[in-house]
PDB file of C-alpha atoms in Angstrom:
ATOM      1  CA  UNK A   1       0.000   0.000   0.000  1.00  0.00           C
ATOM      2  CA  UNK A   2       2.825   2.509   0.592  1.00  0.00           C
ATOM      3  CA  UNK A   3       3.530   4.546  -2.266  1.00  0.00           C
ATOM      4  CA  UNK A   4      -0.115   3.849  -4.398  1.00  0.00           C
ATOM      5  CA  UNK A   5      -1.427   6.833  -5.020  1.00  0.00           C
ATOM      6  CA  UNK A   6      -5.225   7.113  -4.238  1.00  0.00           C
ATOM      7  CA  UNK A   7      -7.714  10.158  -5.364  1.00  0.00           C
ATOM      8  CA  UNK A   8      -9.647  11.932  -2.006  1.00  0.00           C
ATOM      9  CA  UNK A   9     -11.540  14.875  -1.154  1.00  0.00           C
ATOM     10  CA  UNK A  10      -9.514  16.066   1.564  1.00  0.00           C
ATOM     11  CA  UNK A  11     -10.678  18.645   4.068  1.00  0.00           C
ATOM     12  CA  UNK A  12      -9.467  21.963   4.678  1.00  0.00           C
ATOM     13  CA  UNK A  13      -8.437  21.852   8.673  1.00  0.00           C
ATOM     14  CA  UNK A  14      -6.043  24.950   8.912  1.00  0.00           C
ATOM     15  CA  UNK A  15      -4.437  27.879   7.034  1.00  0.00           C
ATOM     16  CA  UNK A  16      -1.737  30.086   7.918  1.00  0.00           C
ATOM     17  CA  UNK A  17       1.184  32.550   6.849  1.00  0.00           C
ATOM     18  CA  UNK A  18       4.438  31.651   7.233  1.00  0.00           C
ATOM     19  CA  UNK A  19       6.497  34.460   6.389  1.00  0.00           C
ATOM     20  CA  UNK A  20       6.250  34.753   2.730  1.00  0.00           C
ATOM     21  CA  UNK A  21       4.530  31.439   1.876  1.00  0.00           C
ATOM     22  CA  UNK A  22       1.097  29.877   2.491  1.00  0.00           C
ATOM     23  CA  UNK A  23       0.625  26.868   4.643  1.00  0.00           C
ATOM     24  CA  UNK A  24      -2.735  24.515   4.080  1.00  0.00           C
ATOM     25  CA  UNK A  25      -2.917  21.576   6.025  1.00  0.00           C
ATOM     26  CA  UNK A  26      -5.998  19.047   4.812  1.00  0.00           C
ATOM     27  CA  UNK A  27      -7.430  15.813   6.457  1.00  0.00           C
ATOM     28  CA  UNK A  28      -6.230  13.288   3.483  1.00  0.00           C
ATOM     29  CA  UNK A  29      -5.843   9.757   5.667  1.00  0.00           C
ATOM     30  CA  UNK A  30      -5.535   7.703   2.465  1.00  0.00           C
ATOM     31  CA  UNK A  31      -2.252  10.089   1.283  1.00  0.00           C
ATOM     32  CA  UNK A  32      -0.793  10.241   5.022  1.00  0.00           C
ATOM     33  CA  UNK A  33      -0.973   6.992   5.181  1.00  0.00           C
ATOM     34  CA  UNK A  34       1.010   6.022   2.306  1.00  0.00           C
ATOM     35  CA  UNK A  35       3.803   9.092   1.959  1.00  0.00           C
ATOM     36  CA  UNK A  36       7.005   8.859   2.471  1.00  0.00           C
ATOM     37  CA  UNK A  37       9.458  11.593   2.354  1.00  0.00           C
ATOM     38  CA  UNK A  38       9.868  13.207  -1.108  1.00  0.00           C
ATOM     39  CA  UNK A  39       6.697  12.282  -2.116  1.00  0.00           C
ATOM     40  CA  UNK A  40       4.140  15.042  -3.756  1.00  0.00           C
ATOM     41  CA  UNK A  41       0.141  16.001  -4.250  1.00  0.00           C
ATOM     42  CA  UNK A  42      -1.238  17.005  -7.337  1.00  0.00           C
ATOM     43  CA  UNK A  43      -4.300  19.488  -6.534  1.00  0.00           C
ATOM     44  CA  UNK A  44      -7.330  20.281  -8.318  1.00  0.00           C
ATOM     45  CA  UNK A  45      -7.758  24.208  -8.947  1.00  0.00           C
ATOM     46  CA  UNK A  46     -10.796  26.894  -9.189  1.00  0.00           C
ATOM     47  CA  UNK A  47     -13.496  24.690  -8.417  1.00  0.00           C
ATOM     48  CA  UNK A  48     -15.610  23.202 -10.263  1.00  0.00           C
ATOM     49  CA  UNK A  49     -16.350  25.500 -13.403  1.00  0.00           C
ATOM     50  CA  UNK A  50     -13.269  26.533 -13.689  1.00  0.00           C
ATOM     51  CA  UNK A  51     -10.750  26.937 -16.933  1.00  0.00           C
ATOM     52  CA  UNK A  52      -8.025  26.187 -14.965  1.00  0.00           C
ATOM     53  CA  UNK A  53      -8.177  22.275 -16.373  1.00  0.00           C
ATOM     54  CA  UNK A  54      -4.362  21.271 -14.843  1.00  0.00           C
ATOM     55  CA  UNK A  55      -3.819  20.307 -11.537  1.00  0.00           C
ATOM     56  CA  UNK A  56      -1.117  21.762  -9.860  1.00  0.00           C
ATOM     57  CA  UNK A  57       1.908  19.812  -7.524  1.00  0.00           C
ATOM     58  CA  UNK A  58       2.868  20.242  -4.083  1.00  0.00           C
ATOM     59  CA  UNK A  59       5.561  18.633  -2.231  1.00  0.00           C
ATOM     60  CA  UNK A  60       4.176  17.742   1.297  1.00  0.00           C
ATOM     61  CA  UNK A  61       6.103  19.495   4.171  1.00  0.00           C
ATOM     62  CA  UNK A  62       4.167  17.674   6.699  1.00  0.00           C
ATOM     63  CA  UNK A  63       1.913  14.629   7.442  1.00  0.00           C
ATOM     64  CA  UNK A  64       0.526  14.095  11.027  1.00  0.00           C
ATOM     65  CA  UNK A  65      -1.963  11.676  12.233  1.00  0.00           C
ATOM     66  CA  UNK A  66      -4.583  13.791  13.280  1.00  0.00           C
ATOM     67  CA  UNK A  67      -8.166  13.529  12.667  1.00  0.00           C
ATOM     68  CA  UNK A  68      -7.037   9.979  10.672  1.00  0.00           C
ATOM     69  CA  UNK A  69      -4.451  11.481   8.574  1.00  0.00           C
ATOM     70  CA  UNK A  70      -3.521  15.052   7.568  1.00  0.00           C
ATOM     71  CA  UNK A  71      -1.015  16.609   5.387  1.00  0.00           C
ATOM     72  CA  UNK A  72       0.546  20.108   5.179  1.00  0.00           C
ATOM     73  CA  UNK A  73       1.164  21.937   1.568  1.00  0.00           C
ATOM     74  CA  UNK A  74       3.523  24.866   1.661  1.00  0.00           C
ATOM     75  CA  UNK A  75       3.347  27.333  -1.422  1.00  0.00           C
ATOM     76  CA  UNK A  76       3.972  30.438  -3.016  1.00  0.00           C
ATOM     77  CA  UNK A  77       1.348  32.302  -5.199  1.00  0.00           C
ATOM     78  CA  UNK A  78       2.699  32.715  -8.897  1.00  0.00           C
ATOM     79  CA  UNK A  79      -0.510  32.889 -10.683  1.00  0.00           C
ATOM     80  CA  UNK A  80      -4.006  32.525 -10.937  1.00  0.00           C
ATOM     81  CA  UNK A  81      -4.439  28.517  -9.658  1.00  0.00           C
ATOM     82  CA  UNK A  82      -2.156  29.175  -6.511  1.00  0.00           C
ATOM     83  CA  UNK A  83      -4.051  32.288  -5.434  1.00  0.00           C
ATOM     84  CA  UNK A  84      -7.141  30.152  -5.560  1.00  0.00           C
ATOM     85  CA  UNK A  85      -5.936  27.967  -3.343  1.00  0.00           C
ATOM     86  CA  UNK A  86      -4.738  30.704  -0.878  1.00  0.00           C
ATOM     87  CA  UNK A  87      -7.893  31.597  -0.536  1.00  0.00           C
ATOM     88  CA  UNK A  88      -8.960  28.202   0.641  1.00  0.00           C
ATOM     89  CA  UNK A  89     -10.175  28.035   4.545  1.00  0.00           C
ATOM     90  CA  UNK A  90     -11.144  25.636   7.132  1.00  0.00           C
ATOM     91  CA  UNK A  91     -13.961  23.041   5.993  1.00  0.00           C
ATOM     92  CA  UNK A  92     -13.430  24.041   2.069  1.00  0.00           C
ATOM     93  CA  UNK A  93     -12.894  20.729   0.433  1.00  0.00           C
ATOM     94  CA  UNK A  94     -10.303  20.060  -2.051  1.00  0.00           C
ATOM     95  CA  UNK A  95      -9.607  17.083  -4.457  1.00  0.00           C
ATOM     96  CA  UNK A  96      -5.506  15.922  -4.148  1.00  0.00           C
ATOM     97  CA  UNK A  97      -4.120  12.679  -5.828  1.00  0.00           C
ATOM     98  CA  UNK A  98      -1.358  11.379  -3.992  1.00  0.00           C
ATOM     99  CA  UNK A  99       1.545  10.489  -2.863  1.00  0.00           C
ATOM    100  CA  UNK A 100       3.449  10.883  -6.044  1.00  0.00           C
ATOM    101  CA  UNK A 101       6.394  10.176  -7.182  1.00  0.00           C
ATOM    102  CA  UNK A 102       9.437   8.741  -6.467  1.00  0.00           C
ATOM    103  CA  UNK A 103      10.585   9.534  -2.975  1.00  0.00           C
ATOM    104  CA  UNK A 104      14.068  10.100  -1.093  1.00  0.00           C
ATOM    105  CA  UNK A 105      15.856   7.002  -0.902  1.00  0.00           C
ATOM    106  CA  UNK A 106      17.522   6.910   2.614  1.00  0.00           C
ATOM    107  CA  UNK A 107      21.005   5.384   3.889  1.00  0.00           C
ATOM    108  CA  UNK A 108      21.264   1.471   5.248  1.00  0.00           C
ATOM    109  CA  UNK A 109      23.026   2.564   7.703  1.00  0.00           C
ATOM    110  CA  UNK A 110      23.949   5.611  10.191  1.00  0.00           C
ATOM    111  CA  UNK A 111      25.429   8.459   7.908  1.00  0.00           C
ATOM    112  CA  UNK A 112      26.519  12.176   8.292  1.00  0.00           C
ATOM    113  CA  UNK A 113      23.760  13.816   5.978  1.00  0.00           C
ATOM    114  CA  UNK A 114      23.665  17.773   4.535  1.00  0.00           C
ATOM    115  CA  UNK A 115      20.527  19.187   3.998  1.00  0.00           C
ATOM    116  CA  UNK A 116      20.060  21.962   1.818  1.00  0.00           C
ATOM    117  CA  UNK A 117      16.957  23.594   0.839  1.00  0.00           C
ATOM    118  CA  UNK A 118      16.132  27.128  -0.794  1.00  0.00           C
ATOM    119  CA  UNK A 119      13.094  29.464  -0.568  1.00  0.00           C
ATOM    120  CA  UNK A 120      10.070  26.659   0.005  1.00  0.00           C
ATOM    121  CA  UNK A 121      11.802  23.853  -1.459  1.00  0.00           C
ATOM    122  CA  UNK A 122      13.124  23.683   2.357  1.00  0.00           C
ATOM    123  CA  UNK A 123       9.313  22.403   3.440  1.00  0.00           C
ATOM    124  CA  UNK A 124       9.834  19.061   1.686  1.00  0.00           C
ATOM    125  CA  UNK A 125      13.532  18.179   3.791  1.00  0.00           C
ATOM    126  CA  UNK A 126      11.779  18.045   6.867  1.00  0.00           C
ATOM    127  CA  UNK A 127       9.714  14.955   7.191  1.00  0.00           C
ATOM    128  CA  UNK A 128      13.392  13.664   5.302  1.00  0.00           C
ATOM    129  CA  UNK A 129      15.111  15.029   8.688  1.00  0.00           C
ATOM    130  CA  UNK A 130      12.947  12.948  10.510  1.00  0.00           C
ATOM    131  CA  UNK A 131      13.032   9.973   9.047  1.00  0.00           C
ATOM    132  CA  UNK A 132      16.990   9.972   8.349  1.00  0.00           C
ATOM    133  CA  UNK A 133      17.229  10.834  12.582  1.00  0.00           C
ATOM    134  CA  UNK A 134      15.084   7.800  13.039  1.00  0.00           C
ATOM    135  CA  UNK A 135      18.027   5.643  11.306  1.00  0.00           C
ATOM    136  CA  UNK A 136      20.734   7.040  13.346  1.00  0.00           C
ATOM    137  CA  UNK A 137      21.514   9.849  10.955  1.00  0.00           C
ATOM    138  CA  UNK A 138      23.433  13.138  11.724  1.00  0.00           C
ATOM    139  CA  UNK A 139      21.602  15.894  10.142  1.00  0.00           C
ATOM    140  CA  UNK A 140      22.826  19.616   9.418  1.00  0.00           C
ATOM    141  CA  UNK A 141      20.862  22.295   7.548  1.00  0.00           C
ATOM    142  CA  UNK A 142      21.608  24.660   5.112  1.00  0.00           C
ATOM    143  CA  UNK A 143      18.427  26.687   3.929  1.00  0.00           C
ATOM    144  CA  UNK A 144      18.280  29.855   2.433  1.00  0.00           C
ATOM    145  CA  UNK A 145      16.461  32.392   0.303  1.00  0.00           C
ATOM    146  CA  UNK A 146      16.741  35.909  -1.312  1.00  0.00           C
ATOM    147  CA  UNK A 147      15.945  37.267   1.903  1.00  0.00           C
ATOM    148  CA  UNK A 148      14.812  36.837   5.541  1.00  0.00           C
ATOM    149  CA  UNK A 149      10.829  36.185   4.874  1.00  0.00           C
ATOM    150  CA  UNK A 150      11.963  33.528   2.046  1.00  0.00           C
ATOM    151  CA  UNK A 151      14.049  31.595   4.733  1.00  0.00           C
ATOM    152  CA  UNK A 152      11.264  28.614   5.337  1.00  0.00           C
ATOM    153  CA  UNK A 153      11.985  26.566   8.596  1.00  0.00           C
ATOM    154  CA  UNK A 154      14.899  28.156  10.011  1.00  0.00           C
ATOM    155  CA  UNK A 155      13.554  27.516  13.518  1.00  0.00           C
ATOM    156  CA  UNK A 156      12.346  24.391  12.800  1.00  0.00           C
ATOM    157  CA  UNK A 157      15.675  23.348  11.548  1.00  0.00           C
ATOM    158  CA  UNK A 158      17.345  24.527  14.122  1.00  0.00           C
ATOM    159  CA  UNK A 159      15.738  22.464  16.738  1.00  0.00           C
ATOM    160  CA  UNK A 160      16.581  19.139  15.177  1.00  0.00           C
ATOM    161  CA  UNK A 161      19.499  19.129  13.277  1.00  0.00           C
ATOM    162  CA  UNK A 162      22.895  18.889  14.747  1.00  0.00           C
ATOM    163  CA  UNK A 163      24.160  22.624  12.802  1.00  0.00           C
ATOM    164  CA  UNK A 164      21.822  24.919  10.918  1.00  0.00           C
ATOM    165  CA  UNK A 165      23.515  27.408   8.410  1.00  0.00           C
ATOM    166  CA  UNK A 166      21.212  30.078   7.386  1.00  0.00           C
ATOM    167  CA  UNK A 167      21.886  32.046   4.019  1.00  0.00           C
ATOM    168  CA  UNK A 168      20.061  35.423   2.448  1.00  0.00           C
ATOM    169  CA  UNK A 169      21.034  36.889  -0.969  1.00  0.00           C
ATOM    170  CA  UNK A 170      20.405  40.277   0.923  1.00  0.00           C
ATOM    171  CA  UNK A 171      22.152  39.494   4.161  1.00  0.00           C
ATOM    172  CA  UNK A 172      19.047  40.199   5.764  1.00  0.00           C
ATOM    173  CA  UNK A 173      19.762  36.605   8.391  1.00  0.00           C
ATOM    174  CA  UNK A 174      22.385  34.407   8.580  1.00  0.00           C
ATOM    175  CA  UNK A 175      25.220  34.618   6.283  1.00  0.00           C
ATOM    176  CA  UNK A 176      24.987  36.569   3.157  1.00  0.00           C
ATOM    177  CA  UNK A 177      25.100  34.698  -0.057  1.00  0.00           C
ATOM    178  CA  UNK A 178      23.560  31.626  -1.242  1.00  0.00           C
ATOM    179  CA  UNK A 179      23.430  27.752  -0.312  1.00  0.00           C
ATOM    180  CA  UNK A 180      25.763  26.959  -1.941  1.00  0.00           C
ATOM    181  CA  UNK A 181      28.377  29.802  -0.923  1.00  0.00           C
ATOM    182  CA  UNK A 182      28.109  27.924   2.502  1.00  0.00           C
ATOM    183  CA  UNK A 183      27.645  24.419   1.179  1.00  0.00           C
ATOM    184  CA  UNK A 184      31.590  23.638   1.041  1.00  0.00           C
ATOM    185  CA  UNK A 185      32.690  24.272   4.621  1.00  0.00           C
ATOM    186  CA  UNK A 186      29.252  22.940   5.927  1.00  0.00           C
ATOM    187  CA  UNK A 187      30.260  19.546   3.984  1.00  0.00           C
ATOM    188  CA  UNK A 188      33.619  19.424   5.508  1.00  0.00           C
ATOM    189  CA  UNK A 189      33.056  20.837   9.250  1.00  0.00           C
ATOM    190  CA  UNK A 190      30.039  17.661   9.253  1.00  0.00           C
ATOM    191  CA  UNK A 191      32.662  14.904   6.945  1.00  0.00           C
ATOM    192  CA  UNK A 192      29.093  14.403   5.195  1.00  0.00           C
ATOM    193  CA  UNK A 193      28.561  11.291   3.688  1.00  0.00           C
ATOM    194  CA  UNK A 194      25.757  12.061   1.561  1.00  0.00           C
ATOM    195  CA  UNK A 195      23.772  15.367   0.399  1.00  0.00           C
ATOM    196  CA  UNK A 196      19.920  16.576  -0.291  1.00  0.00           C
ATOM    197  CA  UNK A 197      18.579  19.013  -1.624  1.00  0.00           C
ATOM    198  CA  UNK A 198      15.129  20.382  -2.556  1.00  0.00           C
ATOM    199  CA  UNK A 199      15.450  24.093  -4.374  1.00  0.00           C
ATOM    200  CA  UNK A 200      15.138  26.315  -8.104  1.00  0.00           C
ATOM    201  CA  UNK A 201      17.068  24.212 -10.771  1.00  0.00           C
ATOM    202  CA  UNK A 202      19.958  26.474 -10.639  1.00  0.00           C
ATOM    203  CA  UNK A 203      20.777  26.032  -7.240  1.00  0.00           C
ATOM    204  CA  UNK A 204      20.321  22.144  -7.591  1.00  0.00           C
ATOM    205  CA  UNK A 205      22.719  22.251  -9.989  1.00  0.00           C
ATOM    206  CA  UNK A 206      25.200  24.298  -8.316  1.00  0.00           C
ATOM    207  CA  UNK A 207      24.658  21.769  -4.980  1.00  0.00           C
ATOM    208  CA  UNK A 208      25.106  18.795  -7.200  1.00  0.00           C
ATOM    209  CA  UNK A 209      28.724  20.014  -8.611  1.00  0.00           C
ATOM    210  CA  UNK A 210      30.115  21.024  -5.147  1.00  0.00           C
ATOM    211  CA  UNK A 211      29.094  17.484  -3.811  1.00  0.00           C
ATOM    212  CA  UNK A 212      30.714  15.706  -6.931  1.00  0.00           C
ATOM    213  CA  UNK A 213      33.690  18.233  -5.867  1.00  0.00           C
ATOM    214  CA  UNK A 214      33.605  16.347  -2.889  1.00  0.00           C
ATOM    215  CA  UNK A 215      32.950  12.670  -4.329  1.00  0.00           C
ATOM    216  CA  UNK A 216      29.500  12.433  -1.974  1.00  0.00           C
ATOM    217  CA  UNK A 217      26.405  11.292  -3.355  1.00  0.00           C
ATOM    218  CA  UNK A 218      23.981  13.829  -3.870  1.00  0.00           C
ATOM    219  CA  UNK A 219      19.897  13.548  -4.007  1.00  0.00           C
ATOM    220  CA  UNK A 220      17.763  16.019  -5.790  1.00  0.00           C
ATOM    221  CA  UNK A 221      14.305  16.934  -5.853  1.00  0.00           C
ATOM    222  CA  UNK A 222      13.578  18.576  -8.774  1.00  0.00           C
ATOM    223  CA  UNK A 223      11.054  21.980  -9.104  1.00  0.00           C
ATOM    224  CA  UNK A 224       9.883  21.447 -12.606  1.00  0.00           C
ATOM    225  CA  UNK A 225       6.177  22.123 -13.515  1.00  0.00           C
ATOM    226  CA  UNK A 226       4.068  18.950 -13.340  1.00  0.00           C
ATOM    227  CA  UNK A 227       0.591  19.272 -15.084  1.00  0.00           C
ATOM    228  CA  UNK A 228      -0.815  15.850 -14.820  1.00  0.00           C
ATOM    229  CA  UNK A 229       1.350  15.021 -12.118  1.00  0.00           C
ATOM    230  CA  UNK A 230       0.964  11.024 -13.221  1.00  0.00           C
ATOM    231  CA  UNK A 231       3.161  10.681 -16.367  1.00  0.00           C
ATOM    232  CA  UNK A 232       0.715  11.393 -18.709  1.00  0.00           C
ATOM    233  CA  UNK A 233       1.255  15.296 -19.806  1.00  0.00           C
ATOM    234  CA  UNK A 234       5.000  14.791 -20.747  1.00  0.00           C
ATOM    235  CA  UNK A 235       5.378  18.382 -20.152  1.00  0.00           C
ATOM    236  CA  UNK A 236       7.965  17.740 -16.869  1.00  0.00           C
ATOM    237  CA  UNK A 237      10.456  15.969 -18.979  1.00  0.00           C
ATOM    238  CA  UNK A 238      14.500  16.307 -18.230  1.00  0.00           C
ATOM    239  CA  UNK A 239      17.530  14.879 -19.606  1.00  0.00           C
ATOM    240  CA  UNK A 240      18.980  12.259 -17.232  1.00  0.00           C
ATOM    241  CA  UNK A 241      21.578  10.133 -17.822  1.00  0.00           C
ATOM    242  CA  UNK A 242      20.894   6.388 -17.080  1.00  0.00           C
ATOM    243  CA  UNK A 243      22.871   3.545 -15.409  1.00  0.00           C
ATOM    244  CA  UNK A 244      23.955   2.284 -18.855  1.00  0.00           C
ATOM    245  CA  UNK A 245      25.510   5.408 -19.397  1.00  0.00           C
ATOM    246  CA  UNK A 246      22.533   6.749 -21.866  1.00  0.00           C
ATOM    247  CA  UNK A 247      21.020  10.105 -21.896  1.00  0.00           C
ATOM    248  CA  UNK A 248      16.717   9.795 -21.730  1.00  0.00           C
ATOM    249  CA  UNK A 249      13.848  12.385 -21.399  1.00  0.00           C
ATOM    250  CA  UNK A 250      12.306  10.705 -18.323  1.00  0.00           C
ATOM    251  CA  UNK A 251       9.641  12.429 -16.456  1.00  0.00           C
ATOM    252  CA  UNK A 252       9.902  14.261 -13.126  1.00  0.00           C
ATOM    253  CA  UNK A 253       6.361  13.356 -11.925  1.00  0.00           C
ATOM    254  CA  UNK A 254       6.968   9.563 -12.491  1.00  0.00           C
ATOM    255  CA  UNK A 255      11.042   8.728 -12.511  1.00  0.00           C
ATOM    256  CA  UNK A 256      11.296  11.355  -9.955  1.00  0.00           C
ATOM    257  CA  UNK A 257      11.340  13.800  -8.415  1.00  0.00           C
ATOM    258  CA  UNK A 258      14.150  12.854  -6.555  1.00  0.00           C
ATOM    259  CA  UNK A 259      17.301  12.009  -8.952  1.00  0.00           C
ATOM    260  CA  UNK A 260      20.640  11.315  -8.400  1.00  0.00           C
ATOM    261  CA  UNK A 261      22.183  15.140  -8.885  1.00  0.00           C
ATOM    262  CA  UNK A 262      25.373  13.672 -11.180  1.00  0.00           C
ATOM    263  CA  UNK A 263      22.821  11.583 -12.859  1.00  0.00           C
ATOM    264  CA  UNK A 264      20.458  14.703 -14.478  1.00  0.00           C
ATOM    265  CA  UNK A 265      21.790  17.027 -17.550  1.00  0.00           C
ATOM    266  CA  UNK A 266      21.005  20.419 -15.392  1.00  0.00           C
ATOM    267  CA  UNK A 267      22.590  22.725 -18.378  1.00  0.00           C
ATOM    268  CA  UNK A 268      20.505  20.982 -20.844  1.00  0.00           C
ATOM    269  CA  UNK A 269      17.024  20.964 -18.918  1.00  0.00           C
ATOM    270  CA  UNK A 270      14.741  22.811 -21.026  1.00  0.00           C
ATOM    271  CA  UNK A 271      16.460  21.096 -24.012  1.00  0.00           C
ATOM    272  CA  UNK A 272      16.294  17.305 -25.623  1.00  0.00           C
ATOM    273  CA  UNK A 273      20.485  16.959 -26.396  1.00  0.00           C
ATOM    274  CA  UNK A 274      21.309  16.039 -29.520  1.00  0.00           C
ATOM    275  CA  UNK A 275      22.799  12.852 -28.104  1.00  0.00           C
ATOM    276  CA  UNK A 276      19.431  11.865 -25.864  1.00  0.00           C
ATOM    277  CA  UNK A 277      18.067   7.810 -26.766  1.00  0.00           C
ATOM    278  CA  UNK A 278      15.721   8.917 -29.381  1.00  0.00           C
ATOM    279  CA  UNK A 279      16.129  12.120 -30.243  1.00  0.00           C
ATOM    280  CA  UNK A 280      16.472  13.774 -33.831  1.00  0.00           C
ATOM    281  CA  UNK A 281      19.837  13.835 -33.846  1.00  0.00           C
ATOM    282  CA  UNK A 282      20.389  10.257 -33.605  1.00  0.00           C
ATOM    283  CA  UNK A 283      20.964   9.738 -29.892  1.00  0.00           C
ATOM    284  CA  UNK A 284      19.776   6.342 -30.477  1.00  0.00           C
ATOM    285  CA  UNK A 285      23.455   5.544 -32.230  1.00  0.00           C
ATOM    286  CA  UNK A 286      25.734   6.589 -29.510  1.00  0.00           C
ATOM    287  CA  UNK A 287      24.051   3.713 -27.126  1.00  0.00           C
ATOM    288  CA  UNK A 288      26.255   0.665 -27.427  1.00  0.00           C
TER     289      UNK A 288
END
């Protein structure tokens, strides 16, 4: 049962602002039930009669099991289908489809593991925290955002984990600069074993080449839109290579989120390379 997704009508139970984002958590037992850190929610949008036709997806920051089952949604507003839902309050009713995705896979044993999350991307590492302290983990923090209201957790963070580095573009808190300005001395104060990361593509890729700097494996959950949030859309494709060594379009909402950070093509996202199984230019030929 862990990991099928189900379709509910989930309840509205709270709403709240947390700094600069929006928090809705919604009575889903069937979704609780199943998630597992990493996993996501594709949301209906605008009701009924609406145009808005695509769902849209939500990693889930939290999952409790209150009232049977709830889970927590953090978001931003960027357009007309995330303002709806902002608008959302206690007893509205909303149809989610969930958990999706592939989820984080976590260490056999006890490991040393760096956290890094930017803006709300940070919301997803949490119920990750937990579960990686559960095995024995070490945990350390490194979230960040343009400035001080787009920091998402820092308390939070710094209550669990063993160090939490905090990081604004504006120097507004913590250190000023990015994630990845503090990544390097965070991975060798902590001798990480492994990194994760849930942020803008940029950053991921930035995270991903200063843990290959320091030969750690690195986990990414990827921010790219997902429409039908099942597979079906193909509009969340990337370019990641495979274990045989073989570039292919695979899709965020079904081979991922989560990817191995060496494994995905970050400067050709956006793109299908030349060289990609399948692709006009003949990728096809380059696979022995």
């Amino acid at each position: 049962m862990a990991g099928t997704p189900v379709q509910v009508t989930g309840t509205v139970l709270t709403t709240r602002r947390v700094d600069a984002y929006h928090a809705l958590t919604v009575v889903a037992p069937g979704i609780a039930e199943r998630y597992r850190p990493g996993h996501f929610v594709s949301v209906a949008v605008g009701g009924a009669y609406t145009s808005m036709v695509t769902r849209r997806a939500f990693f889930i920051h939290d999952v409790k099991a209150d009232y049977g089952g709830t889970v927590e949604l953090v978001f931003t507003t960027g357009g007309p289908g995330t303002a709806w839902l902002a608008e959302r309050r206690a007893r509205d009713t909303l149809d989610l489809v969930g958990p999706l995705g592939r989820p984080f896979p976590l260490p056999r044993d006890p490991a040393n593991c760096v956290l890094v999350g930017s803006d709300y991307g940070s919301a997803v590492l949490f119920p990750l925290a937990d579960a990686l302290l559960a095995r024995g983990c070490r945990v350390d923090f490194v979230i960040g955002g343009a400035e001080a209201e787009r920091v998402f957790g820092a308390m939070r963070a710094r209550r669990m984990a063993e160090t939490t580095t905090l990081t604004t573009e504006d120097g507004s808190l913590g250190l000023r600069g990015t994630v990845t300005d503090a990544l390097p001395s965070v991975i060798a104060d902590t001798r990480a074993d492994a990194v994760y990361a849930c942020a803008p593509m940029a950053t991921l890729r930035a995270v991903t080449a200063v843990a290959m700097e320091f030969d750690i494996p690195v986990q990414v959950a990827v921010e790219e839109s997902m429409a039908c949030g099942i597979g079906v859309c193909m509009t969340c494709v990337l370019p990641v290579i495979g274990e045989d060594g073989a570039t292919r379009m695979v899709r965020a909402c079904a081979e991922g989120p989560v990817f191995r950070g060496e494994r995905v093509r970050f400067e050709d996202v956006g793109t299908i390379p030349f060289d990609a199984l399948g692709a006009p230019g003949g990728g096809a030929r380059h696979v022995s």
